PDB file of C-alpha atoms in Angstrom:
ATOM      1  CA  MET A   1       8.952   0.565 -16.843  1.00 72.00           C
ATOM      2  CA  THR A   2      10.509   3.588 -18.169  1.00 85.00           C
ATOM      3  CA  VAL A   3      13.998   5.194 -16.531  1.00 90.00           C
ATOM      4  CA  LYS A   4      11.954   7.957 -14.960  1.00 89.00           C
ATOM      5  CA  GLU A   5       9.372   5.104 -13.178  1.00 84.00           C
ATOM      6  CA  HIS A   6      12.508   3.018 -12.136  1.00 87.00           C
ATOM      7  CA  ILE A   7      13.963   5.894 -10.706  1.00 91.00           C
ATOM      8  CA  LEU A   8      10.898   7.041  -8.878  1.00 87.00           C
ATOM      9  CA  THR A   9      10.352   3.143  -7.359  1.00 84.00           C
ATOM     10  CA  LEU A  10      14.084   3.192  -6.317  1.00 89.00           C
ATOM     11  CA  LEU A  11      13.570   6.470  -4.464  1.00 89.00           C
ATOM     12  CA  ASP A  12      10.528   5.258  -2.973  1.00 82.00           C
ATOM     13  CA  GLY A  13      11.873   2.461  -1.825  1.00 79.00           C
ATOM     14  CA  ASN A  14      14.237   4.680   0.091  1.00 84.00           C
ATOM     15  CA  LYS A  15      11.884   7.473   0.922  1.00 82.00           C
ATOM     16  CA  GLY A  16      13.555  10.031   3.336  1.00 86.00           C
ATOM     17  CA  GLY A  17      17.034   8.498   2.408  1.00 92.00           C
ATOM     18  CA  TYR A  18      19.846   9.096  -0.072  1.00 94.00           C
ATOM     19  CA  ILE A  19      20.799   7.381  -3.363  1.00 95.00           C
ATOM     20  CA  SER A  20      23.571   8.828  -5.366  1.00 93.00           C
ATOM     21  CA  GLY A  21      23.354   9.506  -8.963  1.00 93.00           C
ATOM     22  CA  GLU A  22      26.020   7.114  -9.414  1.00 93.00           C
ATOM     23  CA  GLU A  23      24.629   4.319  -7.573  1.00 94.00           C
ATOM     24  CA  ILE A  24      21.076   5.169  -9.274  1.00 94.00           C
ATOM     25  CA  ALA A  25      22.982   5.204 -12.837  1.00 94.00           C
ATOM     26  CA  GLY A  26      24.813   2.084 -12.181  1.00 95.00           C
ATOM     27  CA  ARG A  27      21.759   0.004 -11.216  1.00 94.00           C
ATOM     28  CA  LEU A  28      19.951   1.031 -14.172  1.00 93.00           C
ATOM     29  CA  SER A  29      22.745   1.087 -16.527  1.00 94.00           C
ATOM     30  CA  VAL A  30      21.809   4.498 -17.617  1.00 95.00           C
ATOM     31  CA  THR A  31      23.965   7.734 -17.959  1.00 95.00           C
ATOM     32  CA  ARG A  32      24.298  10.091 -14.938  1.00 93.00           C
ATOM     33  CA  SER A  33      23.077  12.834 -17.601  1.00 94.00           C
ATOM     34  CA  ALA A  34      19.677  10.337 -18.095  1.00 94.00           C
ATOM     35  CA  VAL A  35      19.337  10.303 -14.198  1.00 94.00           C
ATOM     36  CA  TRP A  36      19.367  13.856 -13.792  1.00 94.00           C
ATOM     37  CA  LYS A  37      16.803  14.339 -16.621  1.00 94.00           C
ATOM     38  CA  ALA A  38      14.651  11.910 -15.026  1.00 94.00           C
ATOM     39  CA  ILE A  39      14.841  13.982 -11.628  1.00 94.00           C
ATOM     40  CA  LYS A  40      14.365  16.951 -13.221  1.00 94.00           C
ATOM     41  CA  SER A  41      11.186  15.689 -14.781  1.00 92.00           C
ATOM     42  CA  LEU A  42       9.861  14.171 -11.610  1.00 89.00           C
ATOM     43  CA  GLN A  43      10.271  17.367  -9.764  1.00 89.00           C
ATOM     44  CA  MET A  44       8.178  19.198 -12.590  1.00 87.00           C
ATOM     45  CA  ASP A  45       5.664  16.588 -11.937  1.00 81.00           C
ATOM     46  CA  GLY A  46       5.264  17.496  -8.066  1.00 80.00           C
ATOM     47  CA  TYR A  47       7.581  15.032  -6.559  1.00 85.00           C
ATOM     48  CA  SER A  48       9.497  16.590  -3.982  1.00 87.00           C
ATOM     49  CA  ILE A  49      12.917  15.049  -4.481  1.00 93.00           C
ATOM     50  CA  GLN A  50      16.068  16.729  -2.738  1.00 92.00           C
ATOM     51  CA  ALA A  51      19.446  17.016  -4.413  1.00 92.00           C
ATOM     52  CA  VAL A  52      22.404  17.116  -2.104  1.00 93.00           C
ATOM     53  CA  THR A  53      26.069  17.401  -3.432  1.00 91.00           C
ATOM     54  CA  ASN A  54      28.040  13.999  -2.262  1.00 89.00           C
ATOM     55  CA  LYS A  55      24.887  12.544  -0.913  1.00 93.00           C
ATOM     56  CA  GLY A  56      22.755  12.155  -3.929  1.00 93.00           C
ATOM     57  CA  TYR A  57      18.448  12.131  -4.380  1.00 95.00           C
ATOM     58  CA  SER A  58      15.973  11.991  -1.575  1.00 94.00           C
ATOM     59  CA  LEU A  59      12.187  11.661  -2.209  1.00 90.00           C
ATOM     60  CA  SER A  60      10.563  13.434   0.544  1.00 86.00           C
ATOM     61  CA  PRO A  61       8.702  11.081   3.158  1.00 81.00           C
ATOM     62  CA  HIS A  62       5.637  13.564   2.978  1.00 78.00           C
ATOM     63  CA  THR A  63       5.203  12.742  -0.688  1.00 79.00           C
ATOM     64  CA  ASP A  64       1.860  11.674  -1.580  1.00 80.00           C
ATOM     65  CA  ILE A  65       1.535  11.409  -5.126  1.00 85.00           C
ATOM     66  CA  LEU A  66      -0.046   8.409  -6.944  1.00 89.00           C
ATOM     67  CA  SER A  67       2.388   6.010  -8.983  1.00 87.00           C
ATOM     68  CA  ALA A  68       2.645   2.500 -10.023  1.00 89.00           C
ATOM     69  CA  GLY A  69       5.731   1.514  -8.431  1.00 83.00           C
ATOM     70  CA  ALA A  70       4.644   3.453  -4.975  1.00 85.00           C
ATOM     71  CA  ILE A  71       1.246   1.133  -5.240  1.00 92.00           C
ATOM     72  CA  SER A  72       2.889  -2.068  -6.382  1.00 90.00           C
ATOM     73  CA  LYS A  73       5.261  -2.158  -2.899  1.00 86.00           C
ATOM     74  CA  TYR A  74       1.606  -2.400  -0.908  1.00 93.00           C
ATOM     75  CA  LEU A  75       0.328  -5.246  -3.116  1.00 95.00           C
ATOM     76  CA  ASP A  76       0.138  -9.055  -2.262  1.00 95.00           C
ATOM     77  CA  THR A  77       0.610 -11.456  -4.395  1.00 93.00           C
ATOM     78  CA  GLN A  78      -2.831 -11.526  -5.975  1.00 88.00           C
ATOM     79  CA  GLY A  79      -2.673  -7.849  -6.414  1.00 91.00           C
ATOM     80  CA  GLN A  80       0.864  -7.969  -7.952  1.00 92.00           C
ATOM     81  CA  LYS A  81      -0.656  -9.524 -11.236  1.00 92.00           C
ATOM     82  CA  LEU A  82      -2.548  -6.471 -11.709  1.00 97.00           C
ATOM     83  CA  ARG A  83      -1.120  -3.828 -14.575  1.00 96.00           C
ATOM     84  CA  VAL A  84      -1.347  -0.527 -12.820  1.00 96.00           C
ATOM     85  CA  GLU A  85      -1.269   2.702 -14.999  1.00 95.00           C
ATOM     86  CA  VAL A  86      -1.395   6.116 -13.371  1.00 93.00           C
ATOM     87  CA  PHE A  87      -2.137   9.442 -15.470  1.00 92.00           C
ATOM     88  CA  LYS A  88      -1.922  13.114 -14.262  1.00 90.00           C
ATOM     89  CA  THR A  89      -5.437  13.887 -15.857  1.00 93.00           C
ATOM     90  CA  ILE A  90      -7.822  12.030 -17.712  1.00 95.00           C
ATOM     91  CA  PRO A  91     -11.426  12.839 -18.844  1.00 95.00           C
ATOM     92  CA  SER A  92     -12.635   9.510 -17.542  1.00 95.00           C
ATOM     93  CA  THR A  93     -11.023   6.378 -16.149  1.00 96.00           C
ATOM     94  CA  ASN A  94     -13.948   4.233 -16.964  1.00 96.00           C
ATOM     95  CA  GLU A  95     -14.073   5.485 -20.272  1.00 95.00           C
ATOM     96  CA  ALA A  96     -10.464   4.742 -20.964  1.00 97.00           C
ATOM     97  CA  ILE A  97     -10.830   1.278 -19.392  1.00 97.00           C
ATOM     98  CA  LYS A  98     -13.847   0.530 -21.713  1.00 96.00           C
ATOM     99  CA  THR A  99     -11.984   1.761 -24.942  1.00 96.00           C
ATOM    100  CA  LEU A 100      -9.285  -0.667 -24.059  1.00 97.00           C
ATOM    101  CA  ALA A 101     -11.635  -3.524 -23.331  1.00 96.00           C
ATOM    102  CA  SER A 102     -13.351  -2.841 -26.905  1.00 94.00           C
ATOM    103  CA  ASN A 103     -10.027  -3.204 -28.294  1.00 96.00           C
ATOM    104  CA  GLY A 104      -9.441  -6.706 -26.435  1.00 95.00           C
ATOM    105  CA  GLU A 105      -7.308  -5.865 -23.431  1.00 97.00           C
ATOM    106  CA  ALA A 106      -7.015  -8.707 -21.211  1.00 97.00           C
ATOM    107  CA  GLU A 107      -8.587  -8.503 -17.536  1.00 97.00           C
ATOM    108  CA  GLY A 108      -6.423  -6.954 -14.641  1.00 97.00           C
ATOM    109  CA  LYS A 109      -5.622  -3.676 -16.027  1.00 98.00           C
ATOM    110  CA  VAL A 110      -5.947  -0.803 -13.566  1.00 98.00           C
ATOM    111  CA  ILE A 111      -5.937   2.775 -14.359  1.00 98.00           C
ATOM    112  CA  LEU A 112      -5.906   5.709 -12.082  1.00 97.00           C
ATOM    113  CA  SER A 113      -5.474   9.332 -12.320  1.00 95.00           C
ATOM    114  CA  GLU A 114      -4.480  12.527 -10.219  1.00 93.00           C
ATOM    115  CA  GLU A 115      -7.751  14.103 -11.528  1.00 93.00           C
ATOM    116  CA  GLN A 116     -10.842  13.734 -13.744  1.00 93.00           C
ATOM    117  CA  THR A 117     -12.375  16.067 -16.266  1.00 91.00           C
ATOM    118  CA  ALA A 118     -15.404  14.082 -17.099  1.00 87.00           C
ATOM    119  CA  GLY A 119     -15.838  11.968 -14.246  1.00 85.00           C
ATOM    120  CA  ARG A 120     -19.196  10.435 -13.924  1.00 80.00           C
ATOM    121  CA  GLY A 121     -21.465   8.655 -11.540  1.00 77.00           C
ATOM    122  CA  ARG A 122     -24.697   6.864 -11.486  1.00 73.00           C
ATOM    123  CA  LYS A 123     -27.229   8.087 -14.254  1.00 67.00           C
ATOM    124  CA  GLY A 124     -24.776  10.167 -15.846  1.00 67.00           C
ATOM    125  CA  ARG A 125     -24.138  12.364 -12.846  1.00 76.00           C
ATOM    126  CA  LYS A 126     -20.734  14.519 -12.721  1.00 78.00           C
ATOM    127  CA  PHE A 127     -18.197  12.766  -9.955  1.00 83.00           C
ATOM    128  CA  PHE A 128     -16.350  15.488  -8.571  1.00 85.00           C
ATOM    129  CA  SER A 129     -12.826  14.406  -9.232  1.00 85.00           C
ATOM    130  CA  PRO A 130     -10.237  17.254  -8.344  1.00 83.00           C
ATOM    131  CA  ARG A 131      -6.530  16.890  -8.528  1.00 84.00           C
ATOM    132  CA  GLY A 132      -4.285  15.323  -5.766  1.00 85.00           C
ATOM    133  CA  THR A 133      -6.923  14.769  -2.939  1.00 89.00           C
ATOM    134  CA  GLY A 134      -8.842  11.510  -4.036  1.00 93.00           C
ATOM    135  CA  ILE A 135      -8.424   8.541  -5.935  1.00 96.00           C
ATOM    136  CA  TYR A 136     -10.309   7.721  -9.063  1.00 96.00           C
ATOM    137  CA  MET A 137      -9.612   4.183 -10.303  1.00 97.00           C
ATOM    138  CA  SER A 138     -11.284   1.928 -12.655  1.00 98.00           C
ATOM    139  CA  ILE A 139     -10.416  -1.882 -13.373  1.00 98.00           C
ATOM    140  CA  LEU A 140     -10.937  -4.103 -16.128  1.00 98.00           C
ATOM    141  CA  LEU A 141     -12.630  -7.405 -15.286  1.00 98.00           C
ATOM    142  CA  ARG A 142     -13.637 -10.300 -17.449  1.00 96.00           C
ATOM    143  CA  PRO A 143     -15.619 -12.257 -15.127  1.00 95.00           C
ATOM    144  CA  LYS A 144     -18.231 -15.563 -16.024  1.00 91.00           C
ATOM    145  CA  LEU A 145     -20.837 -13.777 -14.333  1.00 91.00           C
ATOM    146  CA  SER A 146     -24.555 -13.123 -15.850  1.00 89.00           C
ATOM    147  CA  ALA A 147     -26.133  -9.803 -15.835  1.00 85.00           C
ATOM    148  CA  LEU A 148     -27.988 -11.075 -12.451  1.00 85.00           C
ATOM    149  CA  GLU A 149     -24.935 -11.754 -10.550  1.00 90.00           C
ATOM    150  CA  SER A 150     -22.698  -8.404 -11.604  1.00 91.00           C
ATOM    151  CA  ILE A 151     -24.104  -7.012  -8.684  1.00 93.00           C
ATOM    152  CA  LEU A 152     -21.464  -9.308  -6.571  1.00 95.00           C
ATOM    153  CA  LEU A 153     -18.858  -7.255  -8.123  1.00 96.00           C
ATOM    154  CA  THR A 154     -20.308  -3.953  -6.957  1.00 95.00           C
ATOM    155  CA  THR A 155     -21.209  -4.987  -3.251  1.00 96.00           C
ATOM    156  CA  SER A 156     -17.740  -6.957  -3.018  1.00 98.00           C
ATOM    157  CA  ALA A 157     -16.096  -3.813  -4.151  1.00 98.00           C
ATOM    158  CA  ALA A 158     -17.749  -1.594  -1.446  1.00 98.00           C
ATOM    159  CA  VAL A 159     -16.871  -4.119   1.353  1.00 98.00           C
ATOM    160  CA  ALA A 160     -13.167  -3.600  -0.176  1.00 98.00           C
ATOM    161  CA  VAL A 161     -13.369   0.114   0.063  1.00 98.00           C
ATOM    162  CA  ALA A 162     -14.956   0.185   3.525  1.00 98.00           C
ATOM    163  CA  LEU A 163     -12.325  -2.240   4.803  1.00 98.00           C
ATOM    164  CA  ALA A 164      -9.324  -0.239   3.017  1.00 98.00           C
ATOM    165  CA  ILE A 165     -10.676   3.051   4.754  1.00 97.00           C
ATOM    166  CA  GLU A 166     -11.030   1.643   8.141  1.00 97.00           C
ATOM    167  CA  SER A 167      -7.371  -0.115   7.960  1.00 95.00           C
ATOM    168  CA  VAL A 168      -5.680   3.188   6.645  1.00 93.00           C
ATOM    169  CA  SER A 169      -7.647   5.800   8.938  1.00 93.00           C
ATOM    170  CA  GLY A 170      -8.823   3.484  12.008  1.00 93.00           C
ATOM    171  CA  LYS A 171     -12.605   5.023  11.625  1.00 94.00           C
ATOM    172  CA  ASP A 172     -15.958   3.118  10.999  1.00 96.00           C
ATOM    173  CA  THR A 173     -17.636   3.070   7.831  1.00 97.00           C
ATOM    174  CA  GLN A 174     -20.872   2.059   6.541  1.00 97.00           C
ATOM    175  CA  ILE A 175     -22.552   1.223   3.481  1.00 96.00           C
ATOM    176  CA  LYS A 176     -25.703   2.773   1.667  1.00 94.00           C
ATOM    177  CA  TRP A 177     -27.312   0.077  -0.407  1.00 93.00           C
ATOM    178  CA  VAL A 178     -26.084  -0.837  -3.073  1.00 90.00           C
ATOM    179  CA  ASN A 179     -22.826   0.438  -3.210  1.00 89.00           C
ATOM    180  CA  ASP A 180     -21.960   4.311  -1.719  1.00 94.00           C
ATOM    181  CA  VAL A 181     -19.202   3.988   1.544  1.00 97.00           C
ATOM    182  CA  PHE A 182     -20.296   6.488   4.406  1.00 97.00           C
ATOM    183  CA  MET A 183     -18.293   7.964   7.017  1.00 95.00           C
ATOM    184  CA  ASP A 184     -20.242   9.856   9.793  1.00 92.00           C
ATOM    185  CA  GLY A 185     -23.286   9.977   7.774  1.00 92.00           C
ATOM    186  CA  LYS A 186     -21.606  11.415   4.663  1.00 94.00           C
ATOM    187  CA  LYS A 187     -20.522   9.663   1.142  1.00 94.00           C
ATOM    188  CA  VAL A 188     -16.984   9.332   1.091  1.00 95.00           C
ATOM    189  CA  CYS A 189     -17.121   6.913  -1.879  1.00 96.00           C
ATOM    190  CA  GLY A 190     -19.005   6.182  -4.963  1.00 93.00           C
ATOM    191  CA  ILE A 191     -18.409   2.949  -7.248  1.00 95.00           C
ATOM    192  CA  LEU A 192     -19.802   2.855 -10.756  1.00 94.00           C
ATOM    193  CA  THR A 193     -19.872  -0.454 -12.357  1.00 94.00           C
ATOM    194  CA  GLU A 194     -20.411  -0.561 -16.274  1.00 94.00           C
ATOM    195  CA  ALA A 195     -20.603  -4.112 -18.238  1.00 92.00           C
ATOM    196  CA  SER A 196     -20.961  -5.079 -21.801  1.00 92.00           C
ATOM    197  CA  MET A 197     -22.993  -8.540 -22.401  1.00 85.00           C
ATOM    198  CA  SER A 198     -22.138 -11.337 -24.723  1.00 79.00           C
ATOM    199  CA  LEU A 199     -25.429 -12.085 -26.985  1.00 73.00           C
ATOM    200  CA  GLU A 200     -23.905 -15.530 -27.520  1.00 74.00           C
ATOM    201  CA  ASN A 201     -23.762 -16.892 -24.115  1.00 77.00           C
ATOM    202  CA  GLY A 202     -25.647 -14.358 -21.940  1.00 76.00           C
ATOM    203  CA  TRP A 203     -22.552 -13.824 -19.901  1.00 86.00           C
ATOM    204  CA  LEU A 204     -20.556 -10.431 -19.155  1.00 92.00           C
ATOM    205  CA  ASP A 205     -18.044  -9.873 -22.019  1.00 93.00           C
ATOM    206  CA  TYR A 206     -16.501  -7.386 -19.652  1.00 96.00           C
ATOM    207  CA  ALA A 207     -17.236  -5.270 -16.538  1.00 96.00           C
ATOM    208  CA  VAL A 208     -15.338  -1.982 -15.535  1.00 97.00           C
ATOM    209  CA  LEU A 209     -15.415  -1.384 -12.093  1.00 97.00           C
ATOM    210  CA  GLY A 210     -14.876   2.380 -11.336  1.00 97.00           C
ATOM    211  CA  ILE A 211     -14.035   3.525  -7.561  1.00 97.00           C
ATOM    212  CA  GLY A 212     -13.953   7.110  -6.431  1.00 96.00           C
ATOM    213  CA  ILE A 213     -12.410   7.947  -2.999  1.00 96.00           C
ATOM    214  CA  ASN A 214     -12.489  11.344  -1.456  1.00 94.00           C
ATOM    215  CA  VAL A 215      -9.269  10.579   0.706  1.00 94.00           C
ATOM    216  CA  SER A 216      -8.641  14.532   1.828  1.00 90.00           C
ATOM    217  CA  LEU A 217     -10.728  17.615   1.475  1.00 86.00           C
ATOM    218  CA  PRO A 218     -10.241  19.439  -1.636  1.00 85.00           C
ATOM    219  CA  THR A 219      -9.052  23.023  -1.434  1.00 79.00           C
ATOM    220  CA  GLY A 220     -11.672  25.472  -0.645  1.00 78.00           C
ATOM    221  CA  GLY A 221     -13.735  22.522   0.056  1.00 83.00           C
ATOM    222  CA  PHE A 222     -16.540  20.656  -1.808  1.00 84.00           C
ATOM    223  CA  PRO A 223     -18.883  22.176  -4.136  1.00 84.00           C
ATOM    224  CA  ASN A 224     -22.233  23.834  -2.606  1.00 83.00           C
ATOM    225  CA  ASP A 225     -24.065  20.962  -4.134  1.00 82.00           C
ATOM    226  CA  LEU A 226     -21.989  18.435  -2.313  1.00 86.00           C
ATOM    227  CA  THR A 227     -21.752  20.389   1.074  1.00 82.00           C
ATOM    228  CA  GLY A 228     -23.349  18.559   3.837  1.00 84.00           C
ATOM    229  CA  ILE A 229     -23.557  15.369   1.476  1.00 90.00           C
ATOM    230  CA  ALA A 230     -19.753  14.453   1.033  1.00 91.00           C
ATOM    231  CA  THR A 231     -16.970  14.117   3.039  1.00 92.00           C
ATOM    232  CA  SER A 232     -13.659  12.546   2.992  1.00 93.00           C
ATOM    233  CA  VAL A 233     -11.560  10.126   4.685  1.00 93.00           C
ATOM    234  CA  PHE A 234      -9.156  12.895   6.527  1.00 89.00           C
ATOM    235  CA  SER A 235     -11.236  16.302   7.014  1.00 77.00           C
ATOM    236  CA  GLU A 236      -7.631  18.141   7.857  1.00 65.00           C
ATOM    237  CA  GLY A 237      -5.234  17.075   5.138  1.00 56.00           C
ATOM    238  CA  ASN A 238      -3.211  13.753   4.804  1.00 55.00           C
ATOM    239  CA  PRO A 239      -1.608  13.261   7.918  1.00 57.00           C
ATOM    240  CA  HIS A 240       0.685  10.425   6.514  1.00 62.00           C
ATOM    241  CA  GLY A 241       2.957  10.686   3.163  1.00 67.00           C
ATOM    242  CA  ASP A 242       2.030   8.064   0.533  1.00 78.00           C
ATOM    243  CA  LEU A 243      -1.475   7.175   1.962  1.00 89.00           C
ATOM    244  CA  ARG A 244      -3.224   7.434  -1.237  1.00 92.00           C
ATOM    245  CA  ASN A 245      -0.870   4.531  -2.788  1.00 93.00           C
ATOM    246  CA  ARG A 246      -1.136   2.569   0.383  1.00 93.00           C
ATOM    247  CA  LEU A 247      -5.036   3.219   0.358  1.00 96.00           C
ATOM    248  CA  VAL A 248      -5.517   2.252  -3.514  1.00 97.00           C
ATOM    249  CA  ALA A 249      -3.307  -1.082  -2.587  1.00 97.00           C
ATOM    250  CA  GLU A 250      -5.723  -2.233   0.064  1.00 97.00           C
ATOM    251  CA  VAL A 251      -8.594  -1.886  -1.908  1.00 98.00           C
ATOM    252  CA  LEU A 252      -7.021  -3.870  -4.900  1.00 98.00           C
ATOM    253  CA  ASN A 253      -6.109  -6.474  -2.174  1.00 97.00           C
ATOM    254  CA  HIS A 254      -9.428  -6.593  -0.539  1.00 97.00           C
ATOM    255  CA  PHE A 255     -11.129  -7.074  -3.715  1.00 98.00           C
ATOM    256  CA  MET A 256      -9.262  -9.298  -5.445  1.00 97.00           C
ATOM    257  CA  GLY A 257      -9.275 -11.487  -2.609  1.00 96.00           C
ATOM    258  CA  TYR A 258     -13.127 -11.616  -2.940  1.00 97.00           C
ATOM    259  CA  TYR A 259     -13.192 -11.659  -6.847  1.00 97.00           C
ATOM    260  CA  GLU A 260     -11.094 -14.990  -6.901  1.00 92.00           C
ATOM    261  CA  HIS A 261     -14.046 -16.485  -5.392  1.00 93.00           C
ATOM    262  CA  LEU A 262     -16.891 -14.145  -5.943  1.00 95.00           C
ATOM    263  CA  THR A 263     -19.610 -16.395  -6.352  1.00 93.00           C
ATOM    264  CA  ASP A 264     -18.722 -18.080  -2.773  1.00 95.00           C
ATOM    265  CA  ARG A 265     -20.053 -14.423  -1.688  1.00 96.00           C
ATOM    266  CA  MET A 266     -16.996 -14.216   1.131  1.00 96.00           C
ATOM    267  CA  PHE A 267     -17.663 -10.702   1.476  1.00 97.00           C
ATOM    268  CA  LEU A 268     -21.356 -11.076   2.395  1.00 97.00           C
ATOM    269  CA  SER A 269     -21.048 -10.759   6.018  1.00 96.00           C
ATOM    270  CA  GLU A 270     -18.970  -7.860   6.157  1.00 97.00           C
ATOM    271  CA  TYR A 271     -21.467  -6.262   3.645  1.00 97.00           C
ATOM    272  CA  ARG A 272     -24.477  -6.956   5.873  1.00 95.00           C
ATOM    273  CA  GLN A 273     -22.626  -5.775   9.124  1.00 95.00           C
ATOM    274  CA  ARG A 274     -22.169  -2.053   7.409  1.00 96.00           C
ATOM    275  CA  ILE A 275     -25.475  -1.414   5.547  1.00 95.00           C
ATOM    276  CA  MET A 276     -26.900   1.633   7.463  1.00 93.00           C
ATOM    277  CA  LEU A 277     -30.555   1.303   6.475  1.00 90.00           C
ATOM    278  CA  LEU A 278     -31.784  -1.771   7.483  1.00 92.00           C
ATOM    279  CA  GLY A 279     -34.858  -1.284  10.193  1.00 92.00           C
ATOM    280  CA  LYS A 280     -35.092   2.131   8.853  1.00 93.00           C
ATOM    281  CA  PRO A 281     -38.213   3.959   6.935  1.00 95.00           C
ATOM    282  CA  ILE A 282     -37.122   4.654   3.538  1.00 94.00           C
ATOM    283  CA  THR A 283     -38.235   6.110   0.196  1.00 94.00           C
ATOM    284  CA  VAL A 284     -37.786   3.785  -2.917  1.00 93.00           C
ATOM    285  CA  MET A 285     -37.293   5.547  -6.281  1.00 88.00           C
ATOM    286  CA  LYS A 286     -38.432   2.834  -9.162  1.00 82.00           C
ATOM    287  CA  ASP A 287     -39.833   3.493 -12.505  1.00 81.00           C
ATOM    288  CA  ASN A 288     -39.994   7.101 -11.888  1.00 83.00           C
ATOM    289  CA  LYS A 289     -42.004   6.633  -8.835  1.00 87.00           C
ATOM    290  CA  GLN A 290     -41.652   7.053  -4.992  1.00 91.00           C
ATOM    291  CA  ARG A 291     -42.883   4.558  -2.456  1.00 93.00           C
ATOM    292  CA  GLU A 292     -42.505   4.601   1.335  1.00 95.00           C
ATOM    293  CA  ALA A 293     -41.058   1.419   2.645  1.00 96.00           C
ATOM    294  CA  THR A 294     -39.026  -0.107   5.523  1.00 96.00           C
ATOM    295  CA  ALA A 295     -35.671  -1.751   5.083  1.00 95.00           C
ATOM    296  CA  ILE A 296     -35.830  -5.431   6.266  1.00 95.00           C
ATOM    297  CA  ASP A 297     -32.802  -7.487   5.243  1.00 95.00           C
ATOM    298  CA  ILE A 298     -30.022  -8.292   2.489  1.00 95.00           C
ATOM    299  CA  ASP A 299     -30.341 -11.596   1.060  1.00 95.00           C
ATOM    300  CA  ASN A 300     -27.797 -13.793  -0.343  1.00 94.00           C
ATOM    301  CA  ASP A 301     -27.734 -12.259  -3.676  1.00 93.00           C
ATOM    302  CA  CYS A 302     -27.304  -8.495  -1.984  1.00 94.00           C
ATOM    303  CA  ARG A 303     -30.855  -7.785  -3.023  1.00 93.00           C
ATOM    304  CA  LEU A 304     -32.574  -5.320  -0.282  1.00 94.00           C
ATOM    305  CA  LYS A 305     -35.800  -6.565   0.932  1.00 95.00           C
ATOM    306  CA  VAL A 306     -38.211  -3.826   1.618  1.00 96.00           C
ATOM    307  CA  ARG A 307     -41.732  -3.840   3.092  1.00 96.00           C
ATOM    308  CA  TYR A 308     -44.035  -1.252   1.364  1.00 95.00           C
ATOM    309  CA  GLU A 309     -46.569   0.924   3.879  1.00 94.00           C
ATOM    310  CA  ASN A 310     -49.838  -1.834   2.573  1.00 94.00           C
ATOM    311  CA  GLY A 311     -47.721  -4.660   3.796  1.00 94.00           C
ATOM    312  CA  ASP A 312     -46.260  -5.679   0.531  1.00 95.00           C
ATOM    313  CA  GLU A 313     -42.865  -7.283   0.146  1.00 95.00           C
ATOM    314  CA  GLU A 314     -40.377  -7.047  -2.434  1.00 94.00           C
ATOM    315  CA  TYR A 315     -36.635  -7.692  -3.178  1.00 94.00           C
ATOM    316  CA  LEU A 316     -34.764  -4.970  -4.981  1.00 91.00           C
ATOM    317  CA  SER A 317     -31.869  -5.480  -7.392  1.00 85.00           C
ATOM    318  CA  SER A 318     -31.426  -2.176  -8.536  1.00 78.00           C
ATOM    319  CA  GLY A 319     -32.936   1.722  -8.034  1.00 74.00           C
ATOM    320  CA  GLU A 320     -32.338   4.178  -5.439  1.00 81.00           C
ATOM    321  CA  VAL A 321     -33.354   4.436  -1.907  1.00 87.00           C
ATOM    322  CA  SER A 322     -33.054   7.375   0.762  1.00 84.00           C
ATOM    323  CA  THR A 323     -33.943   8.230   4.243  1.00 77.00           C
TER     324      THR A 323
END
């Protein structure tokens, strides 16, 4: 870590309390001038840091800016193996990870950004990614999975997000097959998994797991095309400082716990419990055609079993469904 990152980690570990510049300089083996310059840089980045003579520096307990150091303190043993990097702005975290993957980056790299200028959802749709109110995160994975098994990555991630949101908010979540997480009937999280296949053995070469969560309501609300469709974990702002860092860590902890033994499907019961369409009439969009059906069940491969109006049944592993 840089001097700036080390100082942020020290302040974050003593959030609300004061640490003198002399103590910081001594612990990091740098000059007082280097500490002062790093503090000024952090303040310019938006961190609320108070400087008081004879007391030192203090990071406001209400600070909720993403940082690798702040995320790290909430990660469990498995999560600590990940290599987390946070950007202020980036076109797309998925695209950044894909570039690293193509250049041989090892599994476990995680990229987050305070905002995305070209965030994408499924089928190339734009993903609204305003600064400071959401979590925009991508994880590089190199699993030994076939293309058909890759759905396990997406569905286990949906459960990880659902459990993380429930943990930090105390609110219930639901999952719309395959992988959208909902609260109060509106979408709060989208997940986009992209992969590259190895032609030699038929396994995934790498997978990029992209997760976007609306944590708090953006200034001015959601765009018109998302009003009535999207929601946020907290509708009236973030009630607790550091919530986004904790939420990121909770997602990573849950997901990596599942990922370690993914084909055991330990997440499946939690997934089934939260599926919001079962027993309901739905419209299946497949091959540019619409068919009316009823959602019946989720099988062990996370496929959606549907029964069409003519009585035919089918297991869907991809496609879009709506109520």
